[in-house]
Amino acid sequence: MKYFEDNPEIFAALVAAIAILGGLLGSIIGAKFQANGGRDQAAAAREAAKIAAEAQHIAALWSVRHMQTAESDMGH
């Protein structure tokens, strides 16, 4: 600590360097979280689209089955 007391400009430069490195590290970590969040959001959107497509397919099959049942009932 005596060294820094004798050289306050070095201490100030060291504090500035630590602050800069801390800011860069924070930016990198934030960017990583944001990128992961984007991937998670895209995966959720793909899953929602898949579920919607499956639901539409089931609804279409049900509709066709319902129409076939109605037609066969009319034929009897």
PDB file of C-alpha atoms in Angstrom:
ATOM      1  CA  MET A   1       0.000   0.000   0.000  1.00  0.00           C
ATOM      2  CA  LYS A   2       2.946   2.326   0.586  1.00  0.00           C
ATOM      3  CA  TYR A   3       3.793   2.055  -3.107  1.00  0.00           C
ATOM      4  CA  PHE A   4       0.391   3.424  -4.104  1.00  0.00           C
ATOM      5  CA  GLU A   5       0.589   6.173  -1.507  1.00  0.00           C
ATOM      6  CA  ASP A   6       3.866   7.283  -3.063  1.00  0.00           C
ATOM      7  CA  ASN A   7       2.501   6.950  -6.631  1.00  0.00           C
ATOM      8  CA  PRO A   8      -1.138   8.135  -6.665  1.00  0.00           C
ATOM      9  CA  GLU A   9      -1.154   8.392 -10.482  1.00  0.00           C
ATOM     10  CA  ILE A  10      -0.388   4.659 -10.762  1.00  0.00           C
ATOM     11  CA  PHE A  11      -3.154   3.922  -8.278  1.00  0.00           C
ATOM     12  CA  ALA A  12      -5.586   6.057 -10.316  1.00  0.00           C
ATOM     13  CA  ALA A  13      -4.537   4.278 -13.533  1.00  0.00           C
ATOM     14  CA  LEU A  14      -4.993   0.887 -11.861  1.00  0.00           C
ATOM     15  CA  VAL A  15      -8.471   1.817 -10.621  1.00  0.00           C
ATOM     16  CA  ALA A  16      -9.387   3.052 -14.117  1.00  0.00           C
ATOM     17  CA  ALA A  17      -8.075  -0.149 -15.715  1.00  0.00           C
ATOM     18  CA  ILE A  18     -10.068  -2.277 -13.255  1.00  0.00           C
ATOM     19  CA  ALA A  19     -13.184  -0.238 -13.998  1.00  0.00           C
ATOM     20  CA  ILE A  20     -12.684  -0.636 -17.770  1.00  0.00           C
ATOM     21  CA  LEU A  21     -12.090  -4.380 -17.484  1.00  0.00           C
ATOM     22  CA  GLY A  22     -15.099  -4.753 -15.206  1.00  0.00           C
ATOM     23  CA  GLY A  23     -17.262  -2.865 -17.708  1.00  0.00           C
ATOM     24  CA  LEU A  24     -16.050  -5.033 -20.590  1.00  0.00           C
ATOM     25  CA  LEU A  25     -16.636  -8.206 -18.614  1.00  0.00           C
ATOM     26  CA  GLY A  26     -20.128  -7.015 -17.696  1.00  0.00           C
ATOM     27  CA  SER A  27     -20.878  -6.282 -21.359  1.00  0.00           C
ATOM     28  CA  ILE A  28     -19.647  -9.720 -22.433  1.00  0.00           C
ATOM     29  CA  ILE A  29     -21.709 -11.474 -19.767  1.00  0.00           C
ATOM     30  CA  GLY A  30     -24.772  -9.390 -20.662  1.00  0.00           C
ATOM     31  CA  ALA A  31     -24.362 -10.200 -24.354  1.00  0.00           C
ATOM     32  CA  LYS A  32     -24.085 -13.899 -23.556  1.00  0.00           C
ATOM     33  CA  PHE A  33     -27.293 -13.835 -21.507  1.00  0.00           C
ATOM     34  CA  GLN A  34     -29.041 -11.919 -24.266  1.00  0.00           C
ATOM     35  CA  ALA A  35     -27.875 -14.413 -26.914  1.00  0.00           C
ATOM     36  CA  ASN A  36     -29.013 -17.357 -24.792  1.00  0.00           C
ATOM     37  CA  GLY A  37     -32.335 -15.653 -24.217  1.00  0.00           C
ATOM     38  CA  GLY A  38     -32.749 -15.198 -27.963  1.00  0.00           C
ATOM     39  CA  ARG A  39     -32.070 -18.865 -28.592  1.00  0.00           C
ATOM     40  CA  ASP A  40     -34.528 -19.854 -25.864  1.00  0.00           C
ATOM     41  CA  GLN A  41     -37.153 -17.545 -27.338  1.00  0.00           C
ATOM     42  CA  ALA A  42     -36.631 -18.996 -30.827  1.00  0.00           C
ATOM     43  CA  ALA A  43     -36.915 -22.534 -29.462  1.00  0.00           C
ATOM     44  CA  ALA A  44     -40.153 -21.627 -27.683  1.00  0.00           C
ATOM     45  CA  ALA A  45     -41.540 -20.105 -30.899  1.00  0.00           C
ATOM     46  CA  ARG A  46     -40.660 -23.264 -32.844  1.00  0.00           C
ATOM     47  CA  GLU A  47     -42.356 -25.405 -30.201  1.00  0.00           C
ATOM     48  CA  ALA A  48     -45.472 -23.211 -30.254  1.00  0.00           C
ATOM     49  CA  ALA A  49     -45.622 -23.439 -34.059  1.00  0.00           C
ATOM     50  CA  LYS A  50     -45.283 -27.225 -33.876  1.00  0.00           C
ATOM     51  CA  ILE A  51     -48.085 -27.472 -31.309  1.00  0.00           C
ATOM     52  CA  ALA A  52     -50.315 -25.205 -33.415  1.00  0.00           C
ATOM     53  CA  ALA A  53     -49.657 -27.292 -36.540  1.00  0.00           C
ATOM     54  CA  GLU A  54     -50.469 -30.505 -34.677  1.00  0.00           C
ATOM     55  CA  ALA A  55     -53.681 -28.975 -33.327  1.00  0.00           C
ATOM     56  CA  GLN A  56     -54.720 -27.874 -36.826  1.00  0.00           C
ATOM     57  CA  HIS A  57     -54.001 -31.355 -38.159  1.00  0.00           C
ATOM     58  CA  ILE A  58     -56.098 -32.978 -35.438  1.00  0.00           C
ATOM     59  CA  ALA A  59     -58.921 -30.483 -36.044  1.00  0.00           C
ATOM     60  CA  ALA A  60     -58.833 -31.220 -39.769  1.00  0.00           C
ATOM     61  CA  LEU A  61     -58.938 -34.967 -39.143  1.00  0.00           C
ATOM     62  CA  TRP A  62     -61.832 -34.535 -36.712  1.00  0.00           C
ATOM     63  CA  SER A  63     -63.698 -32.412 -39.249  1.00  0.00           C
ATOM     64  CA  VAL A  64     -63.228 -35.009 -42.000  1.00  0.00           C
ATOM     65  CA  ARG A  65     -64.338 -37.791 -39.649  1.00  0.00           C
ATOM     66  CA  HIS A  66     -67.368 -35.772 -38.594  1.00  0.00           C
ATOM     67  CA  MET A  67     -68.338 -35.165 -42.234  1.00  0.00           C
ATOM     68  CA  GLN A  68     -67.919 -38.886 -43.064  1.00  0.00           C
ATOM     69  CA  THR A  69     -70.085 -39.861 -40.105  1.00  0.00           C
ATOM     70  CA  ALA A  70     -72.751 -37.373 -41.147  1.00  0.00           C
ATOM     71  CA  GLU A  71     -72.690 -38.660 -44.737  1.00  0.00           C
ATOM     72  CA  SER A  72     -72.975 -42.285 -43.642  1.00  0.00           C
ATOM     73  CA  ASP A  73     -75.872 -41.404 -41.321  1.00  0.00           C
ATOM     74  CA  MET A  74     -77.677 -39.738 -44.249  1.00  0.00           C
ATOM     75  CA  GLY A  75     -77.190 -42.834 -46.378  1.00  0.00           C
ATOM     76  CA  HIS A  76     -79.044 -45.105 -43.939  1.00  0.00           C
TER      77      HIS A  76
END
